[in-house]
Amino acid sequence: MSKYLVNKFLYTVDRDPELVERYREDPEGTVAWWEERHACRILNCHGGESSTWVRFDDTERAALAGHDYPALFELGAHPFLTLTLFIAMFERDYEEPLGFQQEYARRLSHFSLPYPDIAT
Amino acid sequence: MAELVAVIASTHHPFYYRASTATGEERPPFADEWVRKITAFRETLTKARPDVLVMVGSDHFHQLWLDNMPQFLVGKAPFYDGNFYNEEREFGLPRMLLKGQEDLSTYVLREGIDAGFDLAFSNELRIDHSITCPIITLRPQNDLPIVPIYTNIFAPPLPRPKRFVQLGRTIRQLIESWPSEQRVAVIGTGHLSLELGGPRQFGPHGPAPEFDQRAVEWISTGDIEGCLAEVTLDSLHAPGNATHGFMDFMLMMGVAGEGRKADYVDTYDLFHTMEAYFTWYPNGGPR
C-alpha cells in the first residue's frame, strides 16, 4: 500500500487546472495515464532520475478511478488533499453553498474515531 | 536591540477575503459583523507601530511536499509571492507580493540553529493563506517586510506540542536579542477545533465547541502548563482531524510567555470553525 503515492496523485492533479478537469471527466483514464507517465517522477528531478519502484495497489487504483472519496479516507489518504481536489471537481454540481461539502461529510458519517491513520 | 512590540495569534479563515469583499446578494449575513471584529483586531497591530512582521504559519501542501518535508522552516528571501492556484480557485484569494526582512531571517536561522532548533530554510518561498490571510486581515496595505516561519502541523510525524511552545520562546529571545532598532511584531496563525475532509466537517459550528472554549481560556490566560498537561498529538484528533493547527497557537503562547494574559481577546462563532483573535503587548501596552 502506498498512501504516499495516492497523496502524490491528489497533490499533482490538484495543482494543475487541466488535470483537474481531465480527472473529473475521465477518472479511470487519468489514473492509468498518470500512473504510467507521472507516478515515478520525483517532483524536483528531471525524468531521467525518476523512481523505479512506486506503484498503486489495486485498492488504491480503484478508489482513485472511482472518485471514491470515502474509500480514499479509509485508505488513509490525506483528507485535506482529497477534500481540496474533490471540491474543485464537484462543488459546481451543487446549487446550495457548501452543498457538496455537506454531502461529503454525510458520505463519511459511518467513520468514528480513531480515523484511519494518515501517516506516510 | 530590537523591540518586540506586539504578539498576535489568530485563526486564518480563508473565506474572510471573499466574505468581506462580497456585495449585494453575494454578501453572506455574517460578513458585516466579521468585518467589524477584524477591523477592531487590526487596530491592535496598528497601535503597536511595527516595522517588521515575523509571520508564523503552515504550508498546506503547496510548496512543501512529502518527498522533502521540513518540521520548521524559515524563509530567507528578498520577496515572497503569495497564494497558490488552488487558493484562488477555492477561496478567491488574490495574488500578493510581500517584501522580506532578510537580515532578520539570517539572524533567526543562525541563532535559532545555535539555540537547538535545526531550522530548514528557503530562499524562494511562495507563501500560502496561513500567512497571507493575516496580512489581509491585520495589515491590508501590505507595507511591512516579513520573516515567514513555517511549522509542520499537517504531515505526520509532527513535532510534539511542547516543541512548538519551545520554538515560540526561542523566537521571542531571538527577536529581543536582534541587534537592530526595529520594532517587531510576531503574528502566528492556526486553528481551534477543525475538521477537513472528515465526517464532522462544515457543520453549523466548529466540530468541538467545548475544546474551543478550553482553548480560548488557555490562550487568553497564558496557561501554557495547563494546556501542555492536556494537549498531546493523540488528544488533538478528538476535537477534529485538522486540529493539530492549534499547535501554532501554542507556539504563540510560547512567544507571549507563561502566565501572560492576552491584552485583547475576541472570538466569532462561524459555521465550520470558531474564529479567535488575541493580542499581547509585551511591554505593557502599545507605545
Tab-separated table of C-alpha atoms in Angstrom:
chain	number	residue	atom	x	y	z
A	1	MET	CA	0.000	0.000	0.000
A	2	SER	CA	1.277	3.457	-0.845
A	3	LYS	CA	-0.542	6.250	0.901
A	4	TYR	CA	2.294	8.420	-0.282
A	5	LEU	CA	1.577	7.697	-3.934
A	6	VAL	CA	-2.164	8.258	-3.530
A	7	ASN	CA	-1.364	11.596	-1.928
A	8	LYS	CA	1.063	12.377	-4.745
A	9	PHE	CA	-1.678	11.783	-7.304
A	10	LEU	CA	-4.111	14.049	-5.436
A	11	TYR	CA	-1.429	16.705	-4.970
A	12	THR	CA	-0.167	16.819	-8.535
A	13	VAL	CA	-3.627	16.740	-10.101
A	14	ASP	CA	-4.993	19.397	-7.746
A	15	ARG	CA	-2.386	21.962	-8.714
A	16	ASP	CA	-2.932	21.662	-12.473
A	17	PRO	CA	-6.214	23.152	-13.770
A	18	GLU	CA	-6.190	20.978	-16.905
A	19	LEU	CA	-5.616	17.815	-14.916
A	20	VAL	CA	-8.429	18.693	-12.521
A	21	GLU	CA	-10.844	18.793	-15.477
A	22	ARG	CA	-9.375	15.691	-17.045
A	23	TYR	CA	-9.724	13.727	-13.817
A	24	ARG	CA	-13.301	14.918	-13.398
A	25	GLU	CA	-14.261	13.811	-16.915
A	26	ASP	CA	-12.213	10.625	-17.246
A	27	PRO	CA	-11.115	9.300	-13.864
A	28	GLU	CA	-10.107	5.820	-14.989
A	29	GLY	CA	-8.112	7.057	-17.972
A	30	THR	CA	-6.458	9.825	-15.989
A	31	VAL	CA	-5.364	7.476	-13.210
A	32	ALA	CA	-3.938	4.973	-15.706
A	33	TRP	CA	-2.131	7.706	-17.672
A	34	TRP	CA	-0.775	9.316	-14.505
A	35	GLU	CA	0.478	6.010	-13.084
A	36	GLU	CA	2.195	5.195	-16.362
A	37	ARG	CA	3.717	8.601	-17.015
A	38	HIS	CA	3.991	10.535	-13.753
A	39	ALA	CA	3.830	8.317	-10.693
A	40	CYS	CA	7.582	7.713	-10.673
A	41	ARG	CA	8.607	11.286	-11.367
A	42	ILE	CA	10.379	12.887	-8.398
A	43	LEU	CA	8.915	16.373	-8.383
A	44	ASN	CA	12.215	18.196	-8.132
A	45	CYS	CA	14.142	15.996	-10.584
A	46	HIS	CA	14.103	15.562	-14.358
A	47	GLY	CA	12.595	12.463	-15.976
A	48	GLY	CA	15.890	10.599	-16.256
A	49	GLU	CA	16.071	10.480	-12.485
A	50	SER	CA	12.640	9.052	-11.815
A	51	SER	CA	11.980	6.425	-9.189
A	52	THR	CA	11.783	2.831	-10.369
A	53	TRP	CA	9.564	1.240	-7.743
A	54	VAL	CA	6.439	3.248	-6.934
A	55	ARG	CA	3.016	1.928	-7.960
A	56	PHE	CA	-0.563	1.812	-6.699
A	57	ASP	CA	-2.060	-1.345	-5.326
A	58	ASP	CA	-5.381	-2.460	-6.811
A	59	THR	CA	-7.482	-0.971	-3.990
A	60	GLU	CA	-5.865	2.433	-4.322
A	61	ARG	CA	-6.157	2.459	-8.093
A	62	ALA	CA	-9.836	1.522	-7.887
A	63	ALA	CA	-10.577	4.185	-5.260
A	64	LEU	CA	-8.986	6.894	-7.375
A	65	ALA	CA	-10.516	5.637	-10.628
A	66	GLY	CA	-13.936	5.517	-8.960
A	67	HIS	CA	-13.783	9.039	-7.481
A	68	ASP	CA	-14.454	7.109	-4.276
A	69	TYR	CA	-13.563	9.609	-1.566
A	70	PRO	CA	-14.947	7.505	1.316
A	71	ALA	CA	-12.599	4.719	0.184
A	72	LEU	CA	-9.704	7.177	-0.019
A	73	PHE	CA	-10.476	8.286	3.545
A	74	GLU	CA	-10.466	4.658	4.664
A	75	LEU	CA	-7.116	4.072	2.950
A	76	GLY	CA	-5.571	6.947	4.911
A	77	ALA	CA	-5.157	9.383	2.029
A	78	HIS	CA	-4.540	12.852	3.433
A	79	PRO	CA	-8.051	14.262	3.971
A	80	PHE	CA	-7.044	17.814	3.110
A	81	LEU	CA	-5.730	16.757	-0.291
A	82	THR	CA	-8.801	14.667	-1.074
A	83	LEU	CA	-11.205	17.372	0.053
A	84	THR	CA	-9.484	20.171	-1.851
A	85	LEU	CA	-9.368	18.302	-5.148
A	86	PHE	CA	-12.903	16.946	-4.884
A	87	ILE	CA	-14.283	20.408	-4.088
A	88	ALA	CA	-12.571	21.636	-7.249
A	89	MET	CA	-14.233	18.901	-9.278
A	90	PHE	CA	-17.709	18.659	-7.792
A	91	GLU	CA	-18.692	21.764	-5.830
A	92	ARG	CA	-20.014	23.210	-9.080
A	93	ASP	CA	-22.666	20.469	-9.307
A	94	TYR	CA	-24.455	21.630	-6.143
A	95	GLU	CA	-26.746	24.652	-6.013
A	96	GLU	CA	-26.538	25.385	-2.292
A	97	PRO	CA	-23.329	26.907	-0.901
A	98	LEU	CA	-21.346	24.143	0.844
A	99	GLY	CA	-23.785	21.584	-0.582
A	100	PHE	CA	-21.008	19.328	-1.786
A	101	GLN	CA	-19.003	19.711	1.425
A	102	GLN	CA	-22.009	18.622	3.468
A	103	GLU	CA	-22.735	15.702	1.179
A	104	TYR	CA	-19.076	14.732	1.540
A	105	ALA	CA	-19.409	14.738	5.350
A	106	ARG	CA	-22.590	12.682	5.119
A	107	ARG	CA	-20.930	10.041	2.981
A	108	LEU	CA	-18.187	9.713	5.605
A	109	SER	CA	-20.619	9.606	8.514
A	110	HIS	CA	-20.026	5.904	9.193
A	111	PHE	CA	-16.480	6.679	10.335
A	112	SER	CA	-15.809	7.305	14.002
A	113	LEU	CA	-12.647	7.963	15.983
A	114	PRO	CA	-9.975	6.877	15.647
A	115	TYR	CA	-9.956	7.711	11.957
A	116	PRO	CA	-7.673	5.784	9.591
A	117	ASP	CA	-4.027	6.662	10.077
A	118	ILE	CA	-2.754	9.257	7.584
A	119	ALA	CA	0.954	8.930	8.414
A	120	THR	CA	3.010	8.167	5.327
B	1	MET	CA	18.319	45.765	20.450
B	2	ALA	CA	15.077	45.257	18.575
B	3	GLU	CA	11.851	45.675	20.466
B	4	LEU	CA	9.039	43.121	20.461
B	5	VAL	CA	6.031	45.434	20.275
B	6	ALA	CA	3.145	43.010	19.747
B	7	VAL	CA	2.411	39.298	19.788
B	8	ILE	CA	-0.663	38.303	17.825
B	9	ALA	CA	-2.328	34.918	17.476
B	10	SER	CA	-5.199	34.420	15.082
B	11	THR	CA	-7.147	31.906	13.103
B	12	HIS	CA	-6.630	32.164	9.334
B	13	HIS	CA	-10.050	31.661	7.823
B	14	PRO	CA	-9.521	31.614	4.050
B	15	PHE	CA	-13.107	32.724	3.364
B	16	TYR	CA	-12.703	36.116	5.065
B	17	TYR	CA	-11.408	37.859	1.956
B	18	ARG	CA	-14.321	36.758	-0.209
B	19	ALA	CA	-16.924	37.352	2.523
B	20	SER	CA	-15.629	40.827	3.331
B	21	THR	CA	-15.432	41.992	-0.281
B	22	ALA	CA	-18.734	40.491	-1.459
B	23	THR	CA	-21.631	42.853	-2.150
B	24	GLY	CA	-25.365	42.594	-2.677
B	25	GLU	CA	-26.867	39.113	-2.677
B	26	GLU	CA	-23.396	37.598	-2.695
B	27	ARG	CA	-22.603	39.051	0.723
B	28	PRO	CA	-23.148	36.467	3.479
B	29	PRO	CA	-25.197	37.532	6.530
B	30	PHE	CA	-22.251	37.116	8.887
B	31	ALA	CA	-19.906	39.354	6.863
B	32	ASP	CA	-20.612	42.756	8.435
B	33	GLU	CA	-20.011	41.588	11.997
B	34	TRP	CA	-16.915	39.695	10.868
B	35	VAL	CA	-15.516	42.837	9.236
B	36	ARG	CA	-16.247	44.823	12.385
B	37	LYS	CA	-14.346	42.318	14.506
B	38	ILE	CA	-11.409	42.177	12.122
B	39	THR	CA	-11.221	45.978	11.947
B	40	ALA	CA	-11.019	46.178	15.744
B	41	PHE	CA	-8.397	43.396	15.808
B	42	ARG	CA	-6.371	45.191	13.137
B	43	GLU	CA	-6.223	48.269	15.317
B	44	THR	CA	-4.311	46.298	17.965
B	45	LEU	CA	-1.471	45.798	15.496
B	46	THR	CA	-1.621	49.305	14.061
B	47	LYS	CA	-1.300	50.815	17.543
B	48	ALA	CA	1.937	48.910	18.149
B	49	ARG	CA	3.585	50.671	15.161
B	50	PRO	CA	5.684	47.711	13.980
B	51	ASP	CA	8.463	47.998	11.401
B	52	VAL	CA	8.839	44.265	10.744
B	53	LEU	CA	6.483	41.285	10.971
B	54	VAL	CA	7.582	37.766	11.869
B	55	MET	CA	4.826	35.590	10.434
B	56	VAL	CA	4.258	32.055	11.743
B	57	GLY	CA	2.076	29.765	9.669
B	58	SER	CA	1.899	26.391	7.996
B	59	ASP	CA	2.167	25.386	4.373
B	60	HIS	CA	-0.909	23.419	3.284
B	61	PHE	CA	0.866	21.069	0.843
B	62	HIS	CA	1.638	23.899	-1.522
B	63	GLN	CA	5.386	24.274	-1.853
B	64	LEU	CA	6.333	21.772	0.847
B	65	TRP	CA	5.730	18.153	-0.036
B	66	LEU	CA	6.132	14.677	1.369
B	67	ASP	CA	9.330	13.935	-0.577
B	68	ASN	CA	11.167	16.584	1.410
B	69	MET	CA	9.216	17.775	4.433
B	70	PRO	CA	10.732	20.144	6.979
B	71	GLN	CA	9.326	20.418	10.512
B	72	PHE	CA	10.238	24.091	10.985
B	73	LEU	CA	11.342	26.275	8.089
B	74	VAL	CA	12.401	29.925	7.921
B	75	GLY	CA	12.121	31.903	4.708
B	76	LYS	CA	15.172	33.963	3.772
B	77	ALA	CA	14.443	35.864	0.596
B	78	PRO	CA	14.088	39.476	-0.524
B	79	PHE	CA	10.486	38.871	-1.603
B	80	TYR	CA	7.726	36.309	-1.180
B	81	ASP	CA	4.973	35.754	-3.676
B	82	GLY	CA	1.734	34.801	-2.038
B	83	ASN	CA	-1.157	32.419	-2.656
B	84	PHE	CA	-1.496	29.457	-4.967
B	85	TYR	CA	-3.803	28.493	-7.814
B	86	ASN	CA	-5.978	26.237	-5.652
B	87	GLU	CA	-6.437	29.080	-3.120
B	88	GLU	CA	-7.558	31.431	-5.890
B	89	ARG	CA	-9.876	28.699	-7.143
B	90	GLU	CA	-11.477	27.717	-3.833
B	91	PHE	CA	-11.263	30.888	-1.746
B	92	GLY	CA	-10.905	33.669	-4.316
B	93	LEU	CA	-7.664	34.833	-2.718
B	94	PRO	CA	-5.639	37.401	-4.681
B	95	ARG	CA	-2.028	37.055	-5.789
B	96	MET	CA	0.224	39.044	-3.460
B	97	LEU	CA	3.859	40.095	-3.199
B	98	LEU	CA	5.458	40.659	0.200
B	99	LYS	CA	8.843	42.102	0.955
B	100	GLY	CA	11.297	40.086	3.066
B	101	GLN	CA	13.403	41.244	6.021
B	102	GLU	CA	16.431	39.196	5.066
B	103	ASP	CA	18.781	40.321	7.815
B	104	LEU	CA	16.350	39.147	10.476
B	105	SER	CA	15.884	35.852	8.612
B	106	THR	CA	19.663	35.422	8.648
B	107	TYR	CA	19.777	36.157	12.356
B	108	VAL	CA	16.876	33.824	13.221
B	109	LEU	CA	18.443	30.985	11.248
B	110	ARG	CA	21.961	31.310	12.661
B	111	GLU	CA	20.942	31.940	16.250
B	112	GLY	CA	17.987	29.556	16.122
B	113	ILE	CA	20.208	26.694	14.962
B	114	ASP	CA	22.696	27.532	17.704
B	115	ALA	CA	19.834	27.571	20.217
B	116	GLY	CA	18.955	23.950	19.394
B	117	PHE	CA	16.453	24.152	16.522
B	118	ASP	CA	17.772	22.627	13.295
B	119	LEU	CA	15.774	25.034	11.176
B	120	ALA	CA	15.288	24.391	7.475
B	121	PHE	CA	15.394	27.392	5.175
B	122	SER	CA	14.090	28.501	1.817
B	123	ASN	CA	15.496	31.155	-0.498
B	124	GLU	CA	12.485	31.038	-2.815
B	125	LEU	CA	9.306	30.577	-0.859
B	126	ARG	CA	5.801	31.139	-2.075
B	127	ILE	CA	3.630	31.670	0.971
B	128	ASP	CA	0.074	30.449	1.334
B	129	HIS	CA	-3.071	31.577	3.133
B	130	SER	CA	-1.731	30.806	6.616
B	131	ILE	CA	0.441	33.913	6.160
B	132	THR	CA	-1.426	35.902	3.519
B	133	CYS	CA	-4.747	35.799	5.435
B	134	PRO	CA	-3.352	37.637	8.464
B	135	ILE	CA	-1.792	40.203	6.123
B	136	ILE	CA	-5.234	40.700	4.562
B	137	THR	CA	-6.923	40.997	7.952
B	138	LEU	CA	-4.271	42.800	10.021
B	139	ARG	CA	-2.159	44.764	7.552
B	140	PRO	CA	-4.068	45.020	4.286
B	141	GLN	CA	-1.798	47.776	2.995
B	142	ASN	CA	0.927	45.092	2.981
B	143	ASP	CA	3.661	47.649	3.537
B	144	LEU	CA	5.907	45.863	6.036
B	145	PRO	CA	8.722	43.370	5.422
B	146	ILE	CA	8.272	39.892	6.840
B	147	VAL	CA	10.147	36.840	8.047
B	148	PRO	CA	7.974	33.789	7.341
B	149	ILE	CA	8.297	30.783	9.635
B	150	TYR	CA	6.517	27.592	8.647
B	151	THR	CA	5.650	24.770	11.011
B	152	ASN	CA	4.533	21.261	10.126
B	153	ILE	CA	1.094	20.734	11.638
B	154	PHE	CA	-0.049	18.742	8.647
B	155	ALA	CA	2.066	15.751	7.683
B	156	PRO	CA	2.833	13.227	10.429
B	157	PRO	CA	5.162	12.604	12.144
B	158	LEU	CA	4.743	16.064	13.693
B	159	PRO	CA	6.805	17.721	16.423
B	160	ARG	CA	5.071	17.466	19.797
B	161	PRO	CA	3.174	20.433	21.322
B	162	LYS	CA	5.970	21.180	23.769
B	163	ARG	CA	8.351	21.720	20.876
B	164	PHE	CA	6.037	24.370	19.431
B	165	VAL	CA	5.996	26.201	22.763
B	166	GLN	CA	9.788	25.962	22.984
B	167	LEU	CA	10.166	27.370	19.479
B	168	GLY	CA	7.883	30.243	20.430
B	169	ARG	CA	10.041	31.047	23.442
B	170	THR	CA	13.146	30.883	21.285
B	171	ILE	CA	11.647	33.163	18.623
B	172	ARG	CA	10.978	35.739	21.317
B	173	GLN	CA	14.547	35.506	22.647
B	174	LEU	CA	15.937	35.859	19.139
B	175	ILE	CA	13.862	38.944	18.355
B	176	GLU	CA	14.771	40.589	21.634
B	177	SER	CA	18.480	39.935	21.046
B	178	TRP	CA	18.485	41.038	17.386
B	179	PRO	CA	20.962	43.909	17.123
B	180	SER	CA	18.646	46.365	15.415
B	181	GLU	CA	16.488	49.314	16.333
B	182	GLN	CA	13.440	47.894	14.584
B	183	ARG	CA	10.054	47.382	16.184
B	184	VAL	CA	8.991	43.781	15.601
B	185	ALA	CA	5.562	42.168	15.840
B	186	VAL	CA	5.090	38.392	15.734
B	187	ILE	CA	1.885	37.174	14.133
B	188	GLY	CA	1.055	33.477	14.189
B	189	THR	CA	-1.998	31.719	12.830
B	190	GLY	CA	-3.566	28.335	13.425
B	191	HIS	CA	-6.884	26.750	14.222
B	192	LEU	CA	-9.110	25.904	17.103
B	193	SER	CA	-11.102	22.693	16.558
B	194	LEU	CA	-11.320	21.945	12.857
B	195	GLU	CA	-12.296	19.039	10.648
B	196	LEU	CA	-11.351	18.930	6.977
B	197	GLY	CA	-12.163	16.008	4.726
B	198	GLY	CA	-13.889	14.085	7.508
B	199	PRO	CA	-17.430	13.365	8.704
B	200	ARG	CA	-17.586	16.335	11.091
B	201	GLN	CA	-16.628	18.991	8.531
B	202	PHE	CA	-18.641	22.091	7.639
B	203	GLY	CA	-21.189	21.873	10.420
B	204	PRO	CA	-23.011	24.908	11.854
B	205	HIS	CA	-20.161	25.410	14.374
B	206	GLY	CA	-16.655	24.095	14.827
B	207	PRO	CA	-16.574	20.337	15.444
B	208	ALA	CA	-15.773	20.670	19.179
B	209	PRO	CA	-17.135	23.856	20.812
B	210	GLU	CA	-16.109	22.614	24.275
B	211	PHE	CA	-12.496	22.281	23.099
B	212	ASP	CA	-12.686	25.769	21.606
B	213	GLN	CA	-13.826	27.151	24.936
B	214	ARG	CA	-10.925	25.489	26.751
B	215	ALA	CA	-8.504	26.650	24.090
B	216	VAL	CA	-9.595	30.285	24.313
B	217	GLU	CA	-9.207	30.083	28.088
B	218	TRP	CA	-5.680	28.623	27.844
B	219	ILE	CA	-4.586	31.229	25.320
B	220	SER	CA	-6.195	34.280	26.885
B	221	THR	CA	-4.764	33.467	30.337
B	222	GLY	CA	-1.380	32.317	29.048
B	223	ASP	CA	-1.887	28.951	30.735
B	224	ILE	CA	0.874	27.099	28.925
B	225	GLU	CA	1.340	24.489	31.628
B	226	GLY	CA	-2.362	23.687	31.796
B	227	CYS	CA	-2.521	23.463	28.033
B	228	LEU	CA	0.550	21.223	27.783
B	229	ALA	CA	-0.854	18.978	30.505
B	230	GLU	CA	-3.894	18.197	28.365
B	231	VAL	CA	-2.877	18.605	24.751
B	232	THR	CA	-0.928	15.835	23.026
B	233	LEU	CA	-0.519	14.751	19.430
B	234	ASP	CA	-3.036	11.982	20.153
B	235	SER	CA	-5.544	14.130	22.033
B	236	LEU	CA	-5.771	16.636	19.171
B	237	HIS	CA	-7.516	14.076	16.962
B	238	ALA	CA	-10.604	14.145	19.176
B	239	PRO	CA	-11.711	17.769	18.557
B	240	GLY	CA	-11.312	17.421	14.768
B	241	ASN	CA	-8.911	15.873	12.301
B	242	ALA	CA	-7.233	19.207	11.407
B	243	THR	CA	-6.964	20.474	14.979
B	244	HIS	CA	-3.197	19.970	15.082
B	245	GLY	CA	-3.110	23.519	13.723
B	246	PHE	CA	-3.809	24.517	17.319
B	247	MET	CA	-0.121	23.896	17.978
B	248	ASP	CA	0.650	27.173	16.206
B	249	PHE	CA	-1.466	28.890	18.863
B	250	MET	CA	0.644	27.073	21.443
B	251	LEU	CA	3.759	28.393	19.714
B	252	MET	CA	2.360	31.898	20.061
B	253	MET	CA	1.653	31.302	23.754
B	254	GLY	CA	5.357	30.491	23.997
B	255	VAL	CA	6.182	33.820	22.368
B	256	ALA	CA	3.831	35.674	24.730
B	257	GLY	CA	5.095	33.912	27.869
B	258	GLU	CA	3.838	31.678	30.692
B	259	GLY	CA	1.036	33.266	32.671
B	260	ARG	CA	0.862	36.267	30.379
B	261	LYS	CA	-2.767	37.282	29.926
B	262	ALA	CA	-3.705	38.499	26.481
B	263	ASP	CA	-4.412	42.224	26.262
B	264	TYR	CA	-7.056	41.716	23.589
B	265	VAL	CA	-9.328	38.702	23.107
B	266	ASP	CA	-12.156	38.230	20.668
B	267	THR	CA	-13.914	35.264	19.079
B	268	TYR	CA	-16.545	34.752	16.421
B	269	ASP	CA	-18.563	31.574	16.148
B	270	LEU	CA	-18.914	30.830	12.448
B	271	PHE	CA	-20.074	27.789	10.528
B	272	HIS	CA	-17.328	25.205	10.235
B	273	THR	CA	-14.916	26.716	12.808
B	274	MET	CA	-14.603	29.327	15.531
B	275	GLU	CA	-12.583	32.418	14.809
B	276	ALA	CA	-10.248	33.584	17.599
B	277	TYR	CA	-8.128	36.716	17.890
B	278	PHE	CA	-5.531	37.521	20.582
B	279	THR	CA	-3.029	40.335	21.073
B	280	TRP	CA	-0.362	40.731	23.736
B	281	TYR	CA	1.735	43.848	24.294
B	282	PRO	CA	4.960	42.547	25.876
B	283	ASN	CA	5.850	45.918	27.348
B	284	GLY	CA	2.534	46.677	28.944
B	285	GLY	CA	0.681	48.457	26.202
B	286	PRO	CA	1.068	49.963	22.755
B	287	ARG	CA	3.545	52.834	22.658
